Amino acid sequence: MAEAAALAGPVRGRGSTVGRLLANRRVVLGGAVLLFFALAAVFAPLIAPHDPVEQDLLLQYAPPFWSDKAEPGYLFGTDNLGRDILSRLIYGAQIALFVAVTAAAAAGLLGTVLGLLAGYLGGWVDAVISRLVEIWMAFPAVLLSIVLVAVMGTGLHSVIIAIAVIDWTRFCRVVRAETMAQKQQDYVASAVTVGLGRMGILWREILPNVLPLLLVLFTLEMGIAVIVEAILSYVNLSLASDFPTWGTMIADGRKYVNQAPW
């Protein structure tokens, strides 16, 4: 019985964790904002009032709804080609959400695997992975992402790969440190005693206790991925088509800020 309790490890109950999260106003507010943008991205074809790429040169620089000269049906106005800004914002959320989820998942997967191996195996494995992390983090992240996308070519796949290749180190360092702490716990020693192999201990015992940290890192990485994608699209290294992204919208708006400040 004692061994079974030890093998269970210090994993917390799901109910208590969810209750603490719901009691935190910041978590609830952040979750509500994230849910809003996620729903807007998923249901963009139903929510957007206009086609995001449809042009109407007769409606160039239409002001937003708070202006006396606002055009009915265009809440946020139009851009230099007469395209509806609100519709482009909504469709741009699709790109932002897709990049955020996939890039964060890819970075998390790579960083978690390497962090678990480095933290549990130690020795030369830990030394090699730790030196690789230190060298990789010495490069400026944004500059390196621009170089990687420029080499691989423009496109969402290149952006996602670049973000994952750059940001896996964040997951790796945190997971490595937590794994080193977890492997000193009694439940790991009990797992070794009953003959559970290294990989079994990593995936069945240690990983579940690292998951709470991974969830926090995943949400942070999603925000970072959105910013990096916006930077890359700002310099025209994201989508090659005229499909709207938030970065290209900012870049286009900068050219006409004097003519249409809104």
PDB file of C-alpha atoms in Angstrom:
ATOM      1  CA  MET A   1       0.000   0.000   0.000  1.00  0.00           C
ATOM      2  CA  ALA A   2       2.807   2.387   0.852  1.00  0.00           C
ATOM      3  CA  GLU A   3       4.492   1.679  -2.469  1.00  0.00           C
ATOM      4  CA  ALA A   4       1.263   2.317  -4.366  1.00  0.00           C
ATOM      5  CA  ALA A   5       0.797   5.644  -2.610  1.00  0.00           C
ATOM      6  CA  ALA A   6       4.371   6.618  -3.344  1.00  0.00           C
ATOM      7  CA  LEU A   7       4.066   5.647  -6.984  1.00  0.00           C
ATOM      8  CA  ALA A   8       1.025   7.876  -7.321  1.00  0.00           C
ATOM      9  CA  GLY A   9       3.255  10.880  -6.798  1.00  0.00           C
ATOM     10  CA  PRO A  10       2.276  14.387  -5.739  1.00  0.00           C
ATOM     11  CA  VAL A  11      -0.149  15.023  -8.601  1.00  0.00           C
ATOM     12  CA  ARG A  12      -2.847  17.407  -7.411  1.00  0.00           C
ATOM     13  CA  GLY A  13      -6.546  16.840  -7.834  1.00  0.00           C
ATOM     14  CA  ARG A  14      -8.049  18.293 -10.962  1.00  0.00           C
ATOM     15  CA  GLY A  15     -11.063  19.651  -9.115  1.00  0.00           C
ATOM     16  CA  SER A  16      -9.032  21.716  -6.661  1.00  0.00           C
ATOM     17  CA  THR A  17      -6.829  23.097  -9.445  1.00  0.00           C
ATOM     18  CA  VAL A  18      -9.812  24.155 -11.553  1.00  0.00           C
ATOM     19  CA  GLY A  19     -11.441  25.724  -8.501  1.00  0.00           C
ATOM     20  CA  ARG A  20      -8.378  27.827  -7.736  1.00  0.00           C
ATOM     21  CA  LEU A  21      -8.170  28.967 -11.347  1.00  0.00           C
ATOM     22  CA  LEU A  22     -11.828  29.988 -11.455  1.00  0.00           C
ATOM     23  CA  ALA A  23     -11.405  31.909  -8.201  1.00  0.00           C
ATOM     24  CA  ASN A  24      -8.657  34.029  -9.761  1.00  0.00           C
ATOM     25  CA  ARG A  25     -10.190  37.050 -11.502  1.00  0.00           C
ATOM     26  CA  ARG A  26      -7.154  37.572 -13.723  1.00  0.00           C
ATOM     27  CA  VAL A  27      -7.318  34.001 -14.956  1.00  0.00           C
ATOM     28  CA  VAL A  28     -11.038  34.306 -15.661  1.00  0.00           C
ATOM     29  CA  LEU A  29     -10.580  37.626 -17.470  1.00  0.00           C
ATOM     30  CA  GLY A  30      -7.660  36.319 -19.523  1.00  0.00           C
ATOM     31  CA  GLY A  31      -9.576  33.171 -20.370  1.00  0.00           C
ATOM     32  CA  ALA A  32     -12.593  35.201 -21.452  1.00  0.00           C
ATOM     33  CA  VAL A  33     -10.470  37.362 -23.761  1.00  0.00           C
ATOM     34  CA  LEU A  34      -8.767  34.290 -25.228  1.00  0.00           C
ATOM     35  CA  LEU A  35     -12.125  32.579 -25.723  1.00  0.00           C
ATOM     36  CA  PHE A  36     -13.489  35.677 -27.453  1.00  0.00           C
ATOM     37  CA  PHE A  37     -10.651  35.774 -29.984  1.00  0.00           C
ATOM     38  CA  ALA A  38     -10.787  32.010 -30.476  1.00  0.00           C
ATOM     39  CA  LEU A  39     -14.505  32.113 -31.251  1.00  0.00           C
ATOM     40  CA  ALA A  40     -14.003  35.101 -33.551  1.00  0.00           C
ATOM     41  CA  ALA A  41     -11.322  33.190 -35.448  1.00  0.00           C
ATOM     42  CA  VAL A  42     -13.317  29.969 -35.726  1.00  0.00           C
ATOM     43  CA  PHE A  43     -16.555  31.639 -36.779  1.00  0.00           C
ATOM     44  CA  ALA A  44     -14.973  34.379 -38.905  1.00  0.00           C
ATOM     45  CA  PRO A  45     -17.040  33.539 -42.031  1.00  0.00           C
ATOM     46  CA  LEU A  46     -20.224  33.999 -40.000  1.00  0.00           C
ATOM     47  CA  ILE A  47     -19.154  37.064 -38.011  1.00  0.00           C
ATOM     48  CA  ALA A  48     -17.250  39.154 -40.557  1.00  0.00           C
ATOM     49  CA  PRO A  49     -19.607  41.606 -42.294  1.00  0.00           C
ATOM     50  CA  HIS A  50     -17.619  41.665 -45.563  1.00  0.00           C
ATOM     51  CA  ASP A  51     -15.124  39.686 -47.605  1.00  0.00           C
ATOM     52  CA  PRO A  52     -11.695  40.623 -46.157  1.00  0.00           C
ATOM     53  CA  VAL A  53     -10.056  40.859 -49.594  1.00  0.00           C
ATOM     54  CA  GLU A  54     -12.928  42.511 -51.467  1.00  0.00           C
ATOM     55  CA  GLN A  55     -11.897  45.924 -52.790  1.00  0.00           C
ATOM     56  CA  ASP A  56     -14.064  48.989 -53.370  1.00  0.00           C
ATOM     57  CA  LEU A  57     -11.987  51.953 -54.503  1.00  0.00           C
ATOM     58  CA  LEU A  58     -15.000  54.234 -54.113  1.00  0.00           C
ATOM     59  CA  LEU A  59     -14.835  53.637 -50.345  1.00  0.00           C
ATOM     60  CA  GLN A  60     -11.141  54.339 -49.763  1.00  0.00           C
ATOM     61  CA  TYR A  61     -10.270  55.578 -46.258  1.00  0.00           C
ATOM     62  CA  ALA A  62     -13.840  55.447 -44.974  1.00  0.00           C
ATOM     63  CA  PRO A  63     -13.752  56.623 -41.318  1.00  0.00           C
ATOM     64  CA  PRO A  64     -14.882  54.429 -38.390  1.00  0.00           C
ATOM     65  CA  PHE A  65     -18.317  54.499 -36.785  1.00  0.00           C
ATOM     66  CA  TRP A  66     -17.515  57.278 -34.285  1.00  0.00           C
ATOM     67  CA  SER A  67     -16.875  59.745 -37.100  1.00  0.00           C
ATOM     68  CA  ASP A  68     -19.596  61.972 -38.529  1.00  0.00           C
ATOM     69  CA  LYS A  69     -18.622  60.806 -42.018  1.00  0.00           C
ATOM     70  CA  ALA A  70     -18.755  57.102 -41.200  1.00  0.00           C
ATOM     71  CA  GLU A  71     -19.954  54.758 -43.920  1.00  0.00           C
ATOM     72  CA  PRO A  72     -22.888  52.504 -42.859  1.00  0.00           C
ATOM     73  CA  GLY A  73     -21.871  48.853 -42.602  1.00  0.00           C
ATOM     74  CA  TYR A  74     -18.167  49.596 -42.021  1.00  0.00           C
ATOM     75  CA  LEU A  75     -17.733  49.876 -38.251  1.00  0.00           C
ATOM     76  CA  PHE A  76     -13.951  50.306 -38.296  1.00  0.00           C
ATOM     77  CA  GLY A  77     -13.823  51.984 -41.690  1.00  0.00           C
ATOM     78  CA  THR A  78     -11.861  50.884 -44.746  1.00  0.00           C
ATOM     79  CA  ASP A  79      -8.229  50.876 -45.836  1.00  0.00           C
ATOM     80  CA  ASN A  80      -6.487  52.348 -48.874  1.00  0.00           C
ATOM     81  CA  LEU A  81      -8.132  49.796 -51.178  1.00  0.00           C
ATOM     82  CA  GLY A  82     -11.600  50.093 -49.695  1.00  0.00           C
ATOM     83  CA  ARG A  83     -11.385  46.799 -47.785  1.00  0.00           C
ATOM     84  CA  ASP A  84     -13.339  46.480 -44.548  1.00  0.00           C
ATOM     85  CA  ILE A  85     -10.935  46.783 -41.610  1.00  0.00           C
ATOM     86  CA  LEU A  86     -13.160  44.941 -39.122  1.00  0.00           C
ATOM     87  CA  SER A  87     -13.462  41.925 -41.426  1.00  0.00           C
ATOM     88  CA  ARG A  88      -9.708  41.886 -41.955  1.00  0.00           C
ATOM     89  CA  LEU A  89      -9.127  42.005 -38.201  1.00  0.00           C
ATOM     90  CA  ILE A  90     -11.464  39.069 -37.642  1.00  0.00           C
ATOM     91  CA  TYR A  91      -9.918  36.954 -40.389  1.00  0.00           C
ATOM     92  CA  GLY A  92      -6.459  37.954 -39.199  1.00  0.00           C
ATOM     93  CA  ALA A  93      -7.314  36.317 -35.875  1.00  0.00           C
ATOM     94  CA  GLN A  94      -7.477  32.977 -37.712  1.00  0.00           C
ATOM     95  CA  ILE A  95      -3.835  33.251 -38.718  1.00  0.00           C
ATOM     96  CA  ALA A  96      -2.784  34.475 -35.280  1.00  0.00           C
ATOM     97  CA  LEU A  97      -4.589  31.656 -33.468  1.00  0.00           C
ATOM     98  CA  PHE A  98      -3.352  28.949 -35.848  1.00  0.00           C
ATOM     99  CA  VAL A  99       0.262  30.078 -35.539  1.00  0.00           C
ATOM    100  CA  ALA A 100      -0.031  30.494 -31.764  1.00  0.00           C
ATOM    101  CA  VAL A 101      -1.352  26.981 -31.137  1.00  0.00           C
ATOM    102  CA  THR A 102       0.808  25.058 -33.612  1.00  0.00           C
ATOM    103  CA  ALA A 103       4.067  26.904 -32.924  1.00  0.00           C
ATOM    104  CA  ALA A 104       3.612  26.696 -29.149  1.00  0.00           C
ATOM    105  CA  ALA A 105       2.787  22.980 -29.400  1.00  0.00           C
ATOM    106  CA  ALA A 106       5.831  22.274 -31.582  1.00  0.00           C
ATOM    107  CA  ALA A 107       8.174  24.269 -29.338  1.00  0.00           C
ATOM    108  CA  GLY A 108       6.684  22.644 -26.248  1.00  0.00           C
ATOM    109  CA  LEU A 109       7.041  19.122 -27.626  1.00  0.00           C
ATOM    110  CA  LEU A 110      10.692  19.538 -28.581  1.00  0.00           C
ATOM    111  CA  GLY A 111      11.645  21.424 -25.423  1.00  0.00           C
ATOM    112  CA  THR A 112       9.794  19.045 -23.105  1.00  0.00           C
ATOM    113  CA  VAL A 113      11.406  15.910 -24.529  1.00  0.00           C
ATOM    114  CA  LEU A 114      14.907  17.366 -24.328  1.00  0.00           C
ATOM    115  CA  GLY A 115      14.266  18.861 -20.887  1.00  0.00           C
ATOM    116  CA  LEU A 116      13.033  15.544 -19.486  1.00  0.00           C
ATOM    117  CA  LEU A 117      16.047  13.693 -20.859  1.00  0.00           C
ATOM    118  CA  ALA A 118      18.521  16.298 -19.612  1.00  0.00           C
ATOM    119  CA  GLY A 119      16.980  16.549 -16.152  1.00  0.00           C
ATOM    120  CA  TYR A 120      16.588  12.840 -15.503  1.00  0.00           C
ATOM    121  CA  LEU A 121      19.572  11.254 -17.245  1.00  0.00           C
ATOM    122  CA  GLY A 122      22.091  13.942 -16.285  1.00  0.00           C
ATOM    123  CA  GLY A 123      25.754  13.363 -17.153  1.00  0.00           C
ATOM    124  CA  TRP A 124      26.885  13.990 -20.701  1.00  0.00           C
ATOM    125  CA  VAL A 125      23.294  14.119 -21.966  1.00  0.00           C
ATOM    126  CA  ASP A 126      22.526  17.025 -19.646  1.00  0.00           C
ATOM    127  CA  ALA A 127      25.822  18.723 -20.504  1.00  0.00           C
ATOM    128  CA  VAL A 128      25.249  18.551 -24.271  1.00  0.00           C
ATOM    129  CA  ILE A 129      21.635  19.733 -24.110  1.00  0.00           C
ATOM    130  CA  SER A 130      22.438  22.514 -21.627  1.00  0.00           C
ATOM    131  CA  ARG A 131      25.304  23.845 -23.763  1.00  0.00           C
ATOM    132  CA  LEU A 132      23.073  23.716 -26.839  1.00  0.00           C
ATOM    133  CA  VAL A 133      20.409  25.733 -25.016  1.00  0.00           C
ATOM    134  CA  GLU A 134      22.937  28.342 -23.884  1.00  0.00           C
ATOM    135  CA  ILE A 135      24.387  28.733 -27.375  1.00  0.00           C
ATOM    136  CA  TRP A 136      20.944  28.922 -28.986  1.00  0.00           C
ATOM    137  CA  MET A 137      19.705  31.543 -26.522  1.00  0.00           C
ATOM    138  CA  ALA A 138      22.712  33.749 -27.252  1.00  0.00           C
ATOM    139  CA  PHE A 139      21.233  34.686 -30.645  1.00  0.00           C
ATOM    140  CA  PRO A 140      18.654  37.517 -30.844  1.00  0.00           C
ATOM    141  CA  ALA A 141      15.319  35.723 -31.181  1.00  0.00           C
ATOM    142  CA  VAL A 142      13.595  38.096 -33.607  1.00  0.00           C
ATOM    143  CA  LEU A 143      16.662  38.459 -35.833  1.00  0.00           C
ATOM    144  CA  LEU A 144      17.142  34.692 -35.916  1.00  0.00           C
ATOM    145  CA  SER A 145      13.492  34.140 -36.824  1.00  0.00           C
ATOM    146  CA  ILE A 146      13.781  36.598 -39.714  1.00  0.00           C
ATOM    147  CA  VAL A 147      16.909  34.832 -40.970  1.00  0.00           C
ATOM    148  CA  LEU A 148      15.294  31.384 -40.715  1.00  0.00           C
ATOM    149  CA  VAL A 149      12.152  32.435 -42.588  1.00  0.00           C
ATOM    150  CA  ALA A 150      14.229  34.220 -45.224  1.00  0.00           C
ATOM    151  CA  VAL A 151      16.209  31.009 -45.777  1.00  0.00           C
ATOM    152  CA  MET A 152      13.197  28.653 -45.776  1.00  0.00           C
ATOM    153  CA  GLY A 153      10.953  30.966 -47.766  1.00  0.00           C
ATOM    154  CA  THR A 154       7.827  32.882 -46.857  1.00  0.00           C
ATOM    155  CA  GLY A 155       4.715  31.085 -45.677  1.00  0.00           C
ATOM    156  CA  LEU A 156       2.960  29.988 -42.506  1.00  0.00           C
ATOM    157  CA  HIS A 157       4.867  26.709 -42.316  1.00  0.00           C
ATOM    158  CA  SER A 158       8.166  28.583 -42.311  1.00  0.00           C
ATOM    159  CA  VAL A 159       6.902  30.953 -39.615  1.00  0.00           C
ATOM    160  CA  ILE A 160       5.742  28.083 -37.397  1.00  0.00           C
ATOM    161  CA  ILE A 161       9.011  26.181 -37.816  1.00  0.00           C
ATOM    162  CA  ALA A 162      11.046  29.309 -37.086  1.00  0.00           C
ATOM    163  CA  ILE A 163       9.130  30.049 -33.872  1.00  0.00           C
ATOM    164  CA  ALA A 164       9.366  26.436 -32.695  1.00  0.00           C
ATOM    165  CA  VAL A 165      13.085  26.216 -33.459  1.00  0.00           C
ATOM    166  CA  ILE A 166      13.753  29.432 -31.542  1.00  0.00           C
ATOM    167  CA  ASP A 167      11.520  29.049 -28.483  1.00  0.00           C
ATOM    168  CA  TRP A 168      11.977  25.378 -27.560  1.00  0.00           C
ATOM    169  CA  THR A 169      14.761  26.478 -25.198  1.00  0.00           C
ATOM    170  CA  ARG A 170      12.255  28.159 -22.869  1.00  0.00           C
ATOM    171  CA  PHE A 171      10.439  24.859 -22.336  1.00  0.00           C
ATOM    172  CA  CYS A 172      13.651  22.878 -22.102  1.00  0.00           C
ATOM    173  CA  ARG A 173      15.176  24.917 -19.268  1.00  0.00           C
ATOM    174  CA  VAL A 174      12.043  24.917 -17.122  1.00  0.00           C
ATOM    175  CA  VAL A 175      11.284  21.221 -17.665  1.00  0.00           C
ATOM    176  CA  ARG A 176      14.894  20.261 -16.970  1.00  0.00           C
ATOM    177  CA  ALA A 177      14.890  22.106 -13.636  1.00  0.00           C
ATOM    178  CA  GLU A 178      11.533  20.643 -12.587  1.00  0.00           C
ATOM    179  CA  THR A 179      12.583  17.134 -13.633  1.00  0.00           C
ATOM    180  CA  MET A 180      15.735  17.381 -11.528  1.00  0.00           C
ATOM    181  CA  ALA A 181      13.565  18.322  -8.546  1.00  0.00           C
ATOM    182  CA  GLN A 182      10.971  15.604  -9.187  1.00  0.00           C
ATOM    183  CA  LYS A 183      13.469  12.766  -9.552  1.00  0.00           C
ATOM    184  CA  GLN A 184      14.510  13.306  -5.918  1.00  0.00           C
ATOM    185  CA  GLN A 185      10.975  12.548  -4.724  1.00  0.00           C
ATOM    186  CA  ASP A 186      10.073   9.304  -2.960  1.00  0.00           C
ATOM    187  CA  TYR A 187       7.625   8.185  -5.641  1.00  0.00           C
ATOM    188  CA  VAL A 188      10.452   8.083  -8.201  1.00  0.00           C
ATOM    189  CA  ALA A 189      12.610   6.002  -5.868  1.00  0.00           C
ATOM    190  CA  SER A 190       9.678   3.631  -5.368  1.00  0.00           C
ATOM    191  CA  ALA A 191       9.217   3.334  -9.134  1.00  0.00           C
ATOM    192  CA  VAL A 192      12.878   2.390  -9.490  1.00  0.00           C
ATOM    193  CA  THR A 193      12.512  -0.167  -6.697  1.00  0.00           C
ATOM    194  CA  VAL A 194       9.631  -1.977  -8.415  1.00  0.00           C
ATOM    195  CA  GLY A 195      11.646  -2.185 -11.639  1.00  0.00           C
ATOM    196  CA  LEU A 196      10.105   0.551 -13.774  1.00  0.00           C
ATOM    197  CA  GLY A 197      12.499   1.587 -16.561  1.00  0.00           C
ATOM    198  CA  ARG A 198      13.847   5.064 -17.198  1.00  0.00           C
ATOM    199  CA  MET A 199      11.445   5.874 -19.999  1.00  0.00           C
ATOM    200  CA  GLY A 200       8.538   4.545 -17.962  1.00  0.00           C
ATOM    201  CA  ILE A 201       9.485   6.754 -15.028  1.00  0.00           C
ATOM    202  CA  LEU A 202       9.807   9.784 -17.288  1.00  0.00           C
ATOM    203  CA  TRP A 203       6.510   9.431 -19.134  1.00  0.00           C
ATOM    204  CA  ARG A 204       4.327   7.793 -16.462  1.00  0.00           C
ATOM    205  CA  GLU A 205       5.610   9.372 -13.256  1.00  0.00           C
ATOM    206  CA  ILE A 206       7.531  12.611 -13.834  1.00  0.00           C
ATOM    207  CA  LEU A 207       5.737  14.045 -16.876  1.00  0.00           C
ATOM    208  CA  PRO A 208       2.291  14.231 -15.192  1.00  0.00           C
ATOM    209  CA  ASN A 209       3.836  16.310 -12.398  1.00  0.00           C
ATOM    210  CA  VAL A 210       5.451  18.669 -14.909  1.00  0.00           C
ATOM    211  CA  LEU A 211       2.222  19.269 -16.850  1.00  0.00           C
ATOM    212  CA  PRO A 212       1.012  22.249 -14.745  1.00  0.00           C
ATOM    213  CA  LEU A 213       4.201  24.132 -15.597  1.00  0.00           C
ATOM    214  CA  LEU A 214       3.858  23.154 -19.241  1.00  0.00           C
ATOM    215  CA  LEU A 215       0.344  24.599 -19.393  1.00  0.00           C
ATOM    216  CA  VAL A 216       1.593  27.934 -18.076  1.00  0.00           C
ATOM    217  CA  LEU A 217       4.498  27.958 -20.514  1.00  0.00           C
ATOM    218  CA  PHE A 218       2.175  26.999 -23.368  1.00  0.00           C
ATOM    219  CA  THR A 219      -0.109  29.974 -22.766  1.00  0.00           C
ATOM    220  CA  LEU A 220       2.865  32.334 -22.553  1.00  0.00           C
ATOM    221  CA  GLU A 221       4.335  30.890 -25.736  1.00  0.00           C
ATOM    222  CA  MET A 222       1.065  31.422 -27.583  1.00  0.00           C
ATOM    223  CA  GLY A 223       1.286  35.150 -26.894  1.00  0.00           C
ATOM    224  CA  ILE A 224       4.922  35.252 -27.973  1.00  0.00           C
ATOM    225  CA  ALA A 225       4.088  33.366 -31.171  1.00  0.00           C
ATOM    226  CA  VAL A 226       1.379  35.893 -32.067  1.00  0.00           C
ATOM    227  CA  ILE A 227       3.846  38.760 -31.635  1.00  0.00           C
ATOM    228  CA  VAL A 228       6.584  37.051 -33.655  1.00  0.00           C
ATOM    229  CA  GLU A 229       4.161  36.230 -36.476  1.00  0.00           C
ATOM    230  CA  ALA A 230       3.019  39.861 -36.512  1.00  0.00           C
ATOM    231  CA  ILE A 231       6.641  41.014 -36.739  1.00  0.00           C
ATOM    232  CA  LEU A 232       7.379  38.629 -39.598  1.00  0.00           C
ATOM    233  CA  SER A 233       4.244  39.608 -41.499  1.00  0.00           C
ATOM    234  CA  TYR A 234       5.083  43.266 -40.859  1.00  0.00           C
ATOM    235  CA  VAL A 235       8.302  42.795 -42.838  1.00  0.00           C
ATOM    236  CA  ASN A 236       6.439  40.715 -45.455  1.00  0.00           C
ATOM    237  CA  LEU A 237       7.875  37.343 -44.420  1.00  0.00           C
ATOM    238  CA  SER A 238       4.655  35.579 -43.459  1.00  0.00           C
ATOM    239  CA  LEU A 239       1.821  34.906 -45.900  1.00  0.00           C
ATOM    240  CA  ALA A 240       2.699  35.740 -49.481  1.00  0.00           C
ATOM    241  CA  SER A 241      -0.943  36.274 -50.510  1.00  0.00           C
ATOM    242  CA  ASP A 242      -3.172  39.256 -49.775  1.00  0.00           C
ATOM    243  CA  PHE A 243      -4.968  37.311 -47.019  1.00  0.00           C
ATOM    244  CA  PRO A 244      -5.041  39.646 -43.985  1.00  0.00           C
ATOM    245  CA  THR A 245      -2.658  39.260 -41.076  1.00  0.00           C
ATOM    246  CA  TRP A 246      -2.310  41.698 -38.213  1.00  0.00           C
ATOM    247  CA  GLY A 247       1.293  42.486 -39.067  1.00  0.00           C
ATOM    248  CA  THR A 248       0.582  43.350 -42.697  1.00  0.00           C
ATOM    249  CA  MET A 249      -2.363  45.495 -41.628  1.00  0.00           C
ATOM    250  CA  ILE A 250      -0.063  47.504 -39.362  1.00  0.00           C
ATOM    251  CA  ALA A 251       2.525  47.806 -42.130  1.00  0.00           C
ATOM    252  CA  ASP A 252      -0.094  48.977 -44.627  1.00  0.00           C
ATOM    253  CA  GLY A 253      -1.638  51.415 -42.157  1.00  0.00           C
ATOM    254  CA  ARG A 254       1.741  52.997 -41.428  1.00  0.00           C
ATOM    255  CA  LYS A 255       1.980  54.181 -45.025  1.00  0.00           C
ATOM    256  CA  TYR A 256      -1.300  56.089 -44.834  1.00  0.00           C
ATOM    257  CA  VAL A 257      -1.337  57.266 -41.228  1.00  0.00           C
ATOM    258  CA  ASN A 258      -1.251  60.923 -42.286  1.00  0.00           C
ATOM    259  CA  GLN A 259      -4.145  60.557 -44.715  1.00  0.00           C
ATOM    260  CA  ALA A 260      -6.326  58.401 -42.469  1.00  0.00           C
ATOM    261  CA  PRO A 261      -5.126  58.429 -38.829  1.00  0.00           C
ATOM    262  CA  TRP A 262      -7.793  55.945 -37.766  1.00  0.00           C
TER     263      TRP A 262
END
